[in-house]
Amino acid sequence: MTVSADLARLAADIAIEAGELARRRRVEGVQIAATKSAAADIVTAADREVEQLIRRRLGRARPDDGFLGEESGAEPGASGITWVVDPIDGTVNYAYGIPAYAVSIAAVTGDPDPQRWTALAGAVFGVATGELFTAVRGGGAHLHTPDGPKPLHVNAQPGEAGALLATGFGYDPATHAGDLARLSRVMPLARDIRRIGSAALDLAFVAAGRLDGYFERGLNPWDHAAGALLVEEAGGRVGGIPGGRPGTELTVAAGPDLFDALVTAIDGR
Ligand code: LIP
């Protein structure tokens, strides 16, 4: 097995264990522990506990690797590999009891900056459905089923009714006017819009052909680190502002025939 495949296996095993802890805590009742960038940007006690589990398991398995997590921050490593972790992506869904949240774990090499890193492996575990999506750079993307791993492929192009697109809106109400203006520029391409509430699941669904495309402003590195590799390894394209990489300013993911039109529509110039 290649190094990247080993990393993907480790990410998958830990994501499943972490997801089971998140599910148990959800059943027991969720407590909001704090707010972060805005009143709507919440963190639950489970977010913190799940990230601690992931960090502990990764540290035990690969003590020389770095870590970048949504809740506990960054720690450099000596191996050149950094784990980029969102313990519960879709925290608001999780807090409300909406069954659409995921554990997202990616292994990247190089500077742990989405503008400069190279993702080697990723796992997105949709806890409520028990769906595990994995990707290995150069090794494809897969949905793991009881019948074995199923290769993922993005939709080559939208149907004649238009593209099924997903997006999201920032936690800061001051960003909503811009988000809605961006959405209105994109609507001529769309048959409909979905707002799932988890970037990791949005990206996994693009990779699986369940969405034709996805775009969102304001994501953090851990939101898209694993999902972006899923899309690329499923034959799709991922980017940001025109010519850029996915980042806080913008994340866009789609099949190859839709990507440029989506970026152009979002840009609006
Ligand atoms: C969330 C993203 C979602 C976005 C939310 C939030 P979190 O991540 O997955 O797509 O719309 O604003 O950023 O905060 O649940 O990890």
mmCIF file of C-alpha atoms and ligand atoms in Angstrom:
data_model
loop_
_atom_site.group_PDB
_atom_site.id
_atom_site.type_symbol
_atom_site.label_atom_id
_atom_site.label_comp_id
_atom_site.label_asym_id
_atom_site.label_seq_id
_atom_site.Cartn_x
_atom_site.Cartn_y
_atom_site.Cartn_z
ATOM 1 C CA MET A 1 0.000 0.000 0.000
ATOM 2 C CA THR A 2 1.322 3.486 -0.830
ATOM 3 C CA VAL A 3 1.962 6.080 1.880
ATOM 4 C CA SER A 4 -1.080 8.071 0.744
ATOM 5 C CA ALA A 5 -3.248 4.968 0.845
ATOM 6 C CA ASP A 6 -2.003 4.263 4.377
ATOM 7 C CA LEU A 7 -2.867 7.835 5.347
ATOM 8 C CA ALA A 8 -6.351 7.458 3.858
ATOM 9 C CA ARG A 9 -6.924 4.212 5.757
ATOM 10 C CA LEU A 10 -5.870 5.854 9.010
ATOM 11 C CA ALA A 11 -8.073 8.888 8.305
ATOM 12 C CA ALA A 12 -11.026 6.622 7.547
ATOM 13 C CA ASP A 13 -10.623 4.477 10.661
ATOM 14 C CA ILE A 14 -10.363 7.518 12.914
ATOM 15 C CA ALA A 15 -13.218 9.342 11.175
ATOM 16 C CA ILE A 16 -15.530 6.387 11.810
ATOM 17 C CA GLU A 17 -14.535 6.189 15.490
ATOM 18 C CA ALA A 18 -14.895 9.958 15.878
ATOM 19 C CA GLY A 19 -18.243 9.919 14.094
ATOM 20 C CA GLU A 20 -19.560 7.281 16.466
ATOM 21 C CA LEU A 21 -18.596 9.483 19.431
ATOM 22 C CA ALA A 22 -20.347 12.461 17.819
ATOM 23 C CA ARG A 23 -23.462 10.357 17.230
ATOM 24 C CA ARG A 24 -23.519 9.190 20.861
ATOM 25 C CA ARG A 25 -23.141 12.742 22.168
ATOM 26 C CA ARG A 26 -25.948 13.879 19.874
ATOM 27 C CA VAL A 27 -28.266 11.239 21.327
ATOM 28 C CA GLU A 28 -27.260 12.252 24.868
ATOM 29 C CA GLY A 29 -27.977 15.917 24.154
ATOM 30 C CA VAL A 30 -25.785 18.696 22.760
ATOM 31 C CA GLN A 31 -24.474 21.617 24.766
ATOM 32 C CA ILE A 32 -23.314 24.835 23.114
ATOM 33 C CA ALA A 33 -19.885 25.489 24.611
ATOM 34 C CA ALA A 34 -19.132 28.888 23.047
ATOM 35 C CA THR A 35 -19.548 31.153 20.032
ATOM 36 C CA LYS A 36 -16.614 32.115 17.798
ATOM 37 C CA SER A 37 -16.625 34.598 14.894
ATOM 38 C CA ALA A 38 -20.311 35.525 15.253
ATOM 39 C CA ALA A 39 -23.332 34.638 17.388
ATOM 40 C CA ALA A 40 -24.292 32.002 14.804
ATOM 41 C CA ASP A 41 -20.783 30.479 14.784
ATOM 42 C CA ILE A 42 -21.210 27.991 17.606
ATOM 43 C CA VAL A 43 -18.998 25.267 19.000
ATOM 44 C CA THR A 44 -20.408 22.397 21.019
ATOM 45 C CA ALA A 45 -18.749 20.403 23.754
ATOM 46 C CA ALA A 46 -18.884 17.469 21.319
ATOM 47 C CA ASP A 47 -16.888 19.387 18.686
ATOM 48 C CA ARG A 48 -14.107 19.797 21.206
ATOM 49 C CA GLU A 49 -14.307 16.245 22.553
ATOM 50 C CA VAL A 50 -14.352 14.687 19.073
ATOM 51 C CA GLU A 51 -11.366 16.739 17.957
ATOM 52 C CA GLN A 52 -9.468 15.670 21.081
ATOM 53 C CA LEU A 53 -10.145 12.025 20.197
ATOM 54 C CA ILE A 54 -8.955 12.539 16.611
ATOM 55 C CA ARG A 55 -5.860 14.419 17.745
ATOM 56 C CA ARG A 56 -5.034 11.705 20.288
ATOM 57 C CA ARG A 57 -5.421 8.866 17.775
ATOM 58 C CA LEU A 58 -3.354 10.656 15.116
ATOM 59 C CA GLY A 59 -0.658 11.549 17.642
ATOM 60 C CA ARG A 60 -0.423 7.929 18.722
ATOM 61 C CA ALA A 61 -0.262 6.611 15.152
ATOM 62 C CA ARG A 62 1.963 9.320 13.642
ATOM 63 C CA PRO A 63 3.619 11.362 16.400
ATOM 64 C CA ASP A 64 5.856 13.365 14.015
ATOM 65 C CA ASP A 65 2.997 14.772 11.934
ATOM 66 C CA GLY A 66 1.580 18.267 12.280
ATOM 67 C CA PHE A 67 -2.031 19.093 13.135
ATOM 68 C CA LEU A 68 -4.464 21.860 12.140
ATOM 69 C CA GLY A 69 -7.870 21.532 13.748
ATOM 70 C CA GLU A 70 -10.925 23.770 13.828
ATOM 71 C CA GLU A 71 -11.213 23.710 17.599
ATOM 72 C CA SER A 72 -7.696 23.229 18.964
ATOM 73 C CA GLY A 73 -5.596 25.105 16.420
ATOM 74 C CA ALA A 74 -2.292 24.314 14.802
ATOM 75 C CA GLU A 75 0.752 22.347 15.888
ATOM 76 C CA PRO A 76 3.693 21.940 13.466
ATOM 77 C CA GLY A 77 5.227 18.522 12.928
ATOM 78 C CA ALA A 78 8.588 17.190 11.765
ATOM 79 C CA SER A 79 7.406 14.719 9.114
ATOM 80 C CA GLY A 80 6.246 17.218 6.484
ATOM 81 C CA ILE A 81 2.689 15.906 6.777
ATOM 82 C CA THR A 82 -0.080 17.852 8.520
ATOM 83 C CA TRP A 83 -3.534 16.573 9.428
ATOM 84 C CA VAL A 84 -6.297 19.093 8.693
ATOM 85 C CA VAL A 85 -9.364 18.248 10.765
ATOM 86 C CA ASP A 86 -12.949 19.391 11.142
ATOM 87 C CA PRO A 87 -14.333 17.205 13.914
ATOM 88 C CA ILE A 88 -17.977 18.006 13.195
ATOM 89 C CA ASP A 89 -18.536 19.831 9.919
ATOM 90 C CA GLY A 90 -22.106 21.084 9.932
ATOM 91 C CA THR A 91 -22.045 22.084 13.575
ATOM 92 C CA VAL A 92 -25.282 24.064 13.373
ATOM 93 C CA ASN A 93 -27.060 21.062 11.832
ATOM 94 C CA TYR A 94 -25.579 18.920 14.606
ATOM 95 C CA ALA A 95 -26.772 21.301 17.324
ATOM 96 C CA TYR A 96 -30.288 21.444 15.869
ATOM 97 C CA GLY A 97 -30.459 17.683 15.339
ATOM 98 C CA ILE A 98 -30.497 17.899 11.531
ATOM 99 C CA PRO A 99 -28.874 14.659 10.289
ATOM 100 C CA ALA A 100 -26.356 16.305 7.947
ATOM 101 C CA TYR A 101 -22.914 16.584 9.528
ATOM 102 C CA ALA A 102 -19.564 14.950 8.866
ATOM 103 C CA VAL A 103 -16.140 14.219 10.297
ATOM 104 C CA SER A 104 -13.562 15.554 7.848
ATOM 105 C CA ILE A 105 -9.903 14.482 8.069
ATOM 106 C CA ALA A 106 -7.235 15.252 5.444
ATOM 107 C CA ALA A 107 -3.485 14.654 5.295
ATOM 108 C CA VAL A 108 -1.551 17.331 3.417
ATOM 109 C CA THR A 109 2.104 17.815 2.634
ATOM 110 C CA GLY A 110 3.974 21.092 2.411
ATOM 111 C CA ASP A 111 3.053 24.321 4.106
ATOM 112 C CA PRO A 112 -0.284 23.755 5.932
ATOM 113 C CA ASP A 113 -1.876 26.579 3.938
ATOM 114 C CA PRO A 114 -4.607 25.763 1.397
ATOM 115 C CA GLN A 115 -2.932 28.109 -1.052
ATOM 116 C CA ARG A 116 0.245 26.021 -0.914
ATOM 117 C CA TRP A 117 -0.418 22.518 0.453
ATOM 118 C CA THR A 118 -0.813 19.287 -1.523
ATOM 119 C CA ALA A 119 -3.518 17.030 -0.170
ATOM 120 C CA LEU A 120 -2.415 13.375 -0.158
ATOM 121 C CA ALA A 121 -5.411 11.657 1.442
ATOM 122 C CA GLY A 122 -8.797 12.494 2.845
ATOM 123 C CA ALA A 123 -11.830 10.979 4.533
ATOM 124 C CA VAL A 124 -15.303 12.471 4.968
ATOM 125 C CA PHE A 125 -17.638 10.435 7.159
ATOM 126 C CA GLY A 126 -21.312 11.333 6.924
ATOM 127 C CA VAL A 127 -22.295 10.242 10.404
ATOM 128 C CA ALA A 128 -26.071 10.182 10.054
ATOM 129 C CA THR A 129 -26.009 8.020 6.918
ATOM 130 C CA GLY A 130 -22.884 6.045 7.829
ATOM 131 C CA GLU A 131 -21.397 6.939 4.434
ATOM 132 C CA LEU A 132 -17.605 7.009 4.272
ATOM 133 C CA PHE A 133 -16.000 8.864 1.391
ATOM 134 C CA THR A 134 -12.242 8.563 0.895
ATOM 135 C CA ALA A 135 -9.690 9.857 -1.585
ATOM 136 C CA VAL A 136 -6.042 9.082 -2.260
ATOM 137 C CA ARG A 137 -4.043 11.420 -4.502
ATOM 138 C CA GLY A 138 -3.592 9.525 -7.754
ATOM 139 C CA GLY A 139 -5.632 6.649 -6.376
ATOM 140 C CA GLY A 140 -9.182 7.865 -6.969
ATOM 141 C CA ALA A 141 -12.108 8.629 -4.689
ATOM 142 C CA HIS A 142 -14.467 6.002 -3.263
ATOM 143 C CA LEU A 143 -17.688 5.577 -1.335
ATOM 144 C CA HIS A 144 -17.324 2.594 0.992
ATOM 145 C CA THR A 145 -20.363 0.316 0.960
ATOM 146 C CA PRO A 146 -21.123 -3.109 2.485
ATOM 147 C CA ASP A 147 -20.409 -4.470 -1.017
ATOM 148 C CA GLY A 148 -16.982 -2.828 -1.109
ATOM 149 C CA PRO A 149 -15.551 0.513 -2.282
ATOM 150 C CA LYS A 150 -17.461 2.191 -5.130
ATOM 151 C CA PRO A 151 -15.421 4.560 -7.342
ATOM 152 C CA LEU A 152 -16.756 8.133 -7.361
ATOM 153 C CA HIS A 153 -17.174 10.195 -10.525
ATOM 154 C CA VAL A 154 -18.408 13.772 -10.829
ATOM 155 C CA ASN A 155 -21.189 14.503 -13.293
ATOM 156 C CA ALA A 156 -19.524 15.218 -16.633
ATOM 157 C CA GLN A 157 -22.074 17.917 -17.385
ATOM 158 C CA PRO A 158 -25.448 19.090 -16.084
ATOM 159 C CA GLY A 159 -28.634 17.889 -17.757
ATOM 160 C CA GLU A 160 -30.722 20.129 -20.017
ATOM 161 C CA ALA A 161 -32.724 21.342 -16.988
ATOM 162 C CA GLY A 162 -29.584 22.990 -15.603
ATOM 163 C CA ALA A 163 -27.199 22.285 -12.769
ATOM 164 C CA LEU A 164 -28.125 21.122 -9.274
ATOM 165 C CA LEU A 165 -25.922 23.411 -7.181
ATOM 166 C CA ALA A 166 -25.203 23.718 -3.463
ATOM 167 C CA THR A 167 -23.972 26.705 -1.548
ATOM 168 C CA GLY A 168 -23.871 28.188 1.933
ATOM 169 C CA PHE A 169 -24.181 31.478 3.763
ATOM 170 C CA GLY A 170 -21.734 32.918 6.246
ATOM 171 C CA TYR A 171 -22.171 33.110 9.967
ATOM 172 C CA ASP A 172 -21.794 36.905 9.820
ATOM 173 C CA PRO A 173 -25.096 38.557 8.757
ATOM 174 C CA ALA A 174 -23.054 41.377 7.166
ATOM 175 C CA THR A 175 -21.961 38.900 4.466
ATOM 176 C CA HIS A 176 -25.451 37.764 3.503
ATOM 177 C CA ALA A 177 -26.186 40.509 0.948
ATOM 178 C CA GLY A 178 -23.043 39.511 -0.976
ATOM 179 C CA ASP A 179 -23.913 35.826 -0.664
ATOM 180 C CA LEU A 180 -27.406 36.464 -2.075
ATOM 181 C CA ALA A 181 -26.024 38.603 -4.917
ATOM 182 C CA ARG A 182 -23.621 35.791 -5.790
ATOM 183 C CA LEU A 183 -26.487 33.311 -5.712
ATOM 184 C CA SER A 184 -28.586 35.463 -8.048
ATOM 185 C CA ARG A 185 -25.699 35.600 -10.544
ATOM 186 C CA VAL A 186 -25.487 31.816 -10.542
ATOM 187 C CA MET A 187 -29.211 31.018 -10.795
ATOM 188 C CA PRO A 188 -29.342 31.127 -14.643
ATOM 189 C CA LEU A 189 -27.061 28.036 -14.577
ATOM 190 C CA ALA A 190 -29.142 26.207 -11.982
ATOM 191 C CA ARG A 191 -32.118 23.885 -12.045
ATOM 192 C CA ASP A 192 -32.246 24.241 -8.269
ATOM 193 C CA ILE A 193 -30.153 25.032 -5.203
ATOM 194 C CA ARG A 194 -29.413 22.959 -2.119
ATOM 195 C CA ARG A 195 -28.133 24.348 1.171
ATOM 196 C CA ILE A 196 -26.993 21.249 3.047
ATOM 197 C CA GLY A 197 -25.026 23.021 5.780
ATOM 198 C CA SER A 198 -21.830 20.980 5.628
ATOM 199 C CA ALA A 199 -19.135 21.913 3.125
ATOM 200 C CA ALA A 200 -17.505 18.509 3.529
ATOM 201 C CA LEU A 201 -20.753 16.779 2.543
ATOM 202 C CA ASP A 202 -21.365 19.293 -0.277
ATOM 203 C CA LEU A 203 -17.958 18.446 -1.728
ATOM 204 C CA ALA A 204 -18.417 14.700 -1.196
ATOM 205 C CA PHE A 205 -21.750 14.917 -3.030
ATOM 206 C CA VAL A 206 -20.145 16.726 -5.973
ATOM 207 C CA ALA A 207 -17.560 13.932 -6.090
ATOM 208 C CA ALA A 208 -20.366 11.347 -6.006
ATOM 209 C CA GLY A 209 -22.378 13.031 -8.751
ATOM 210 C CA ARG A 210 -25.205 13.878 -6.341
ATOM 211 C CA LEU A 211 -24.602 17.577 -7.016
ATOM 212 C CA ASP A 212 -23.368 19.140 -10.254
ATOM 213 C CA GLY A 213 -21.501 21.878 -8.425
ATOM 214 C CA TYR A 214 -20.914 23.719 -5.163
ATOM 215 C CA PHE A 215 -19.672 27.172 -4.252
ATOM 216 C CA GLU A 216 -19.311 29.057 -1.002
ATOM 217 C CA ARG A 217 -17.525 32.096 0.379
ATOM 218 C CA GLY A 218 -16.024 32.080 3.844
ATOM 219 C CA LEU A 219 -14.911 28.480 4.330
ATOM 220 C CA ASN A 220 -12.069 27.570 6.641
ATOM 221 C CA PRO A 221 -9.228 25.250 5.533
ATOM 222 C CA TRP A 222 -10.641 22.303 7.512
ATOM 223 C CA ASP A 223 -14.041 22.648 5.816
ATOM 224 C CA HIS A 224 -12.696 21.833 2.354
ATOM 225 C CA ALA A 225 -9.322 20.054 2.846
ATOM 226 C CA ALA A 226 -10.644 16.493 2.458
ATOM 227 C CA GLY A 227 -13.657 17.234 0.263
ATOM 228 C CA ALA A 228 -11.611 19.090 -2.337
ATOM 229 C CA LEU A 229 -9.404 16.013 -2.836
ATOM 230 C CA LEU A 230 -12.539 13.860 -3.185
ATOM 231 C CA VAL A 231 -13.722 16.079 -6.048
ATOM 232 C CA GLU A 232 -10.332 16.164 -7.797
ATOM 233 C CA GLU A 233 -9.887 12.399 -7.552
ATOM 234 C CA ALA A 234 -13.446 11.935 -8.871
ATOM 235 C CA GLY A 235 -12.525 13.848 -12.043
ATOM 236 C CA GLY A 236 -13.791 17.255 -10.990
ATOM 237 C CA ARG A 237 -12.181 20.660 -10.609
ATOM 238 C CA VAL A 238 -11.814 22.709 -7.448
ATOM 239 C CA GLY A 239 -10.770 26.334 -7.188
ATOM 240 C CA GLY A 240 -11.472 29.723 -5.692
ATOM 241 C CA ILE A 241 -11.426 33.216 -7.117
ATOM 242 C CA PRO A 242 -10.678 33.061 -10.861
ATOM 243 C CA GLY A 243 -7.402 31.200 -11.297
ATOM 244 C CA GLY A 244 -7.049 30.675 -7.561
ATOM 245 C CA ARG A 245 -7.161 27.767 -5.170
ATOM 246 C CA PRO A 246 -10.037 27.070 -2.741
ATOM 247 C CA GLY A 247 -9.903 29.422 0.206
ATOM 248 C CA THR A 248 -11.812 31.761 2.480
ATOM 249 C CA GLU A 249 -12.545 34.198 -0.350
ATOM 250 C CA LEU A 250 -14.279 31.468 -2.385
ATOM 251 C CA THR A 251 -14.449 27.722 -2.860
ATOM 252 C CA VAL A 252 -15.889 26.312 -6.119
ATOM 253 C CA ALA A 253 -16.184 22.655 -7.111
ATOM 254 C CA ALA A 254 -17.798 21.120 -10.202
ATOM 255 C CA GLY A 255 -17.373 18.721 -13.071
ATOM 256 C CA PRO A 256 -14.992 19.843 -15.823
ATOM 257 C CA ASP A 257 -17.692 21.065 -18.218
ATOM 258 C CA LEU A 258 -19.452 23.234 -15.627
ATOM 259 C CA PHE A 259 -16.543 24.592 -13.604
ATOM 260 C CA ASP A 260 -15.468 27.537 -15.789
ATOM 261 C CA ALA A 261 -19.062 28.683 -16.395
ATOM 262 C CA LEU A 262 -19.742 28.536 -12.651
ATOM 263 C CA VAL A 263 -16.621 30.541 -11.782
ATOM 264 C CA THR A 264 -17.479 33.123 -14.452
ATOM 265 C CA ALA A 265 -21.073 33.459 -13.208
ATOM 266 C CA ILE A 266 -19.925 33.831 -9.597
ATOM 267 C CA ASP A 267 -17.372 36.448 -10.591
ATOM 268 C CA GLY A 268 -19.980 38.400 -12.490
ATOM 269 C CA ARG A 269 -17.479 40.614 -14.378
HETATM 270 C C1 LIP B 1 -19.710 24.994 8.160
HETATM 271 C C2 LIP B 1 -19.578 24.645 6.717
HETATM 272 C C3 LIP B 1 -20.796 25.132 5.939
HETATM 273 C C4 LIP B 1 -20.910 26.615 6.070
HETATM 274 C C5 LIP B 1 -21.020 27.001 7.521
HETATM 275 C C6 LIP B 1 -19.841 26.472 8.338
HETATM 276 P P1 LIP B 1 -18.669 24.185 10.475
HETATM 277 O O1 LIP B 1 -18.580 24.515 8.872
HETATM 278 O O2 LIP B 1 -19.445 23.244 6.578
HETATM 279 O O3 LIP B 1 -20.707 24.789 4.571
HETATM 280 O O4 LIP B 1 -22.013 27.083 5.344
HETATM 281 O O5 LIP B 1 -21.070 28.413 7.594
HETATM 282 O O6 LIP B 1 -18.657 27.093 7.904
HETATM 283 O O7 LIP B 1 -18.629 25.519 11.142
HETATM 284 O O8 LIP B 1 -19.957 23.481 10.717
HETATM 285 O O9 LIP B 1 -17.458 23.348 10.750
#
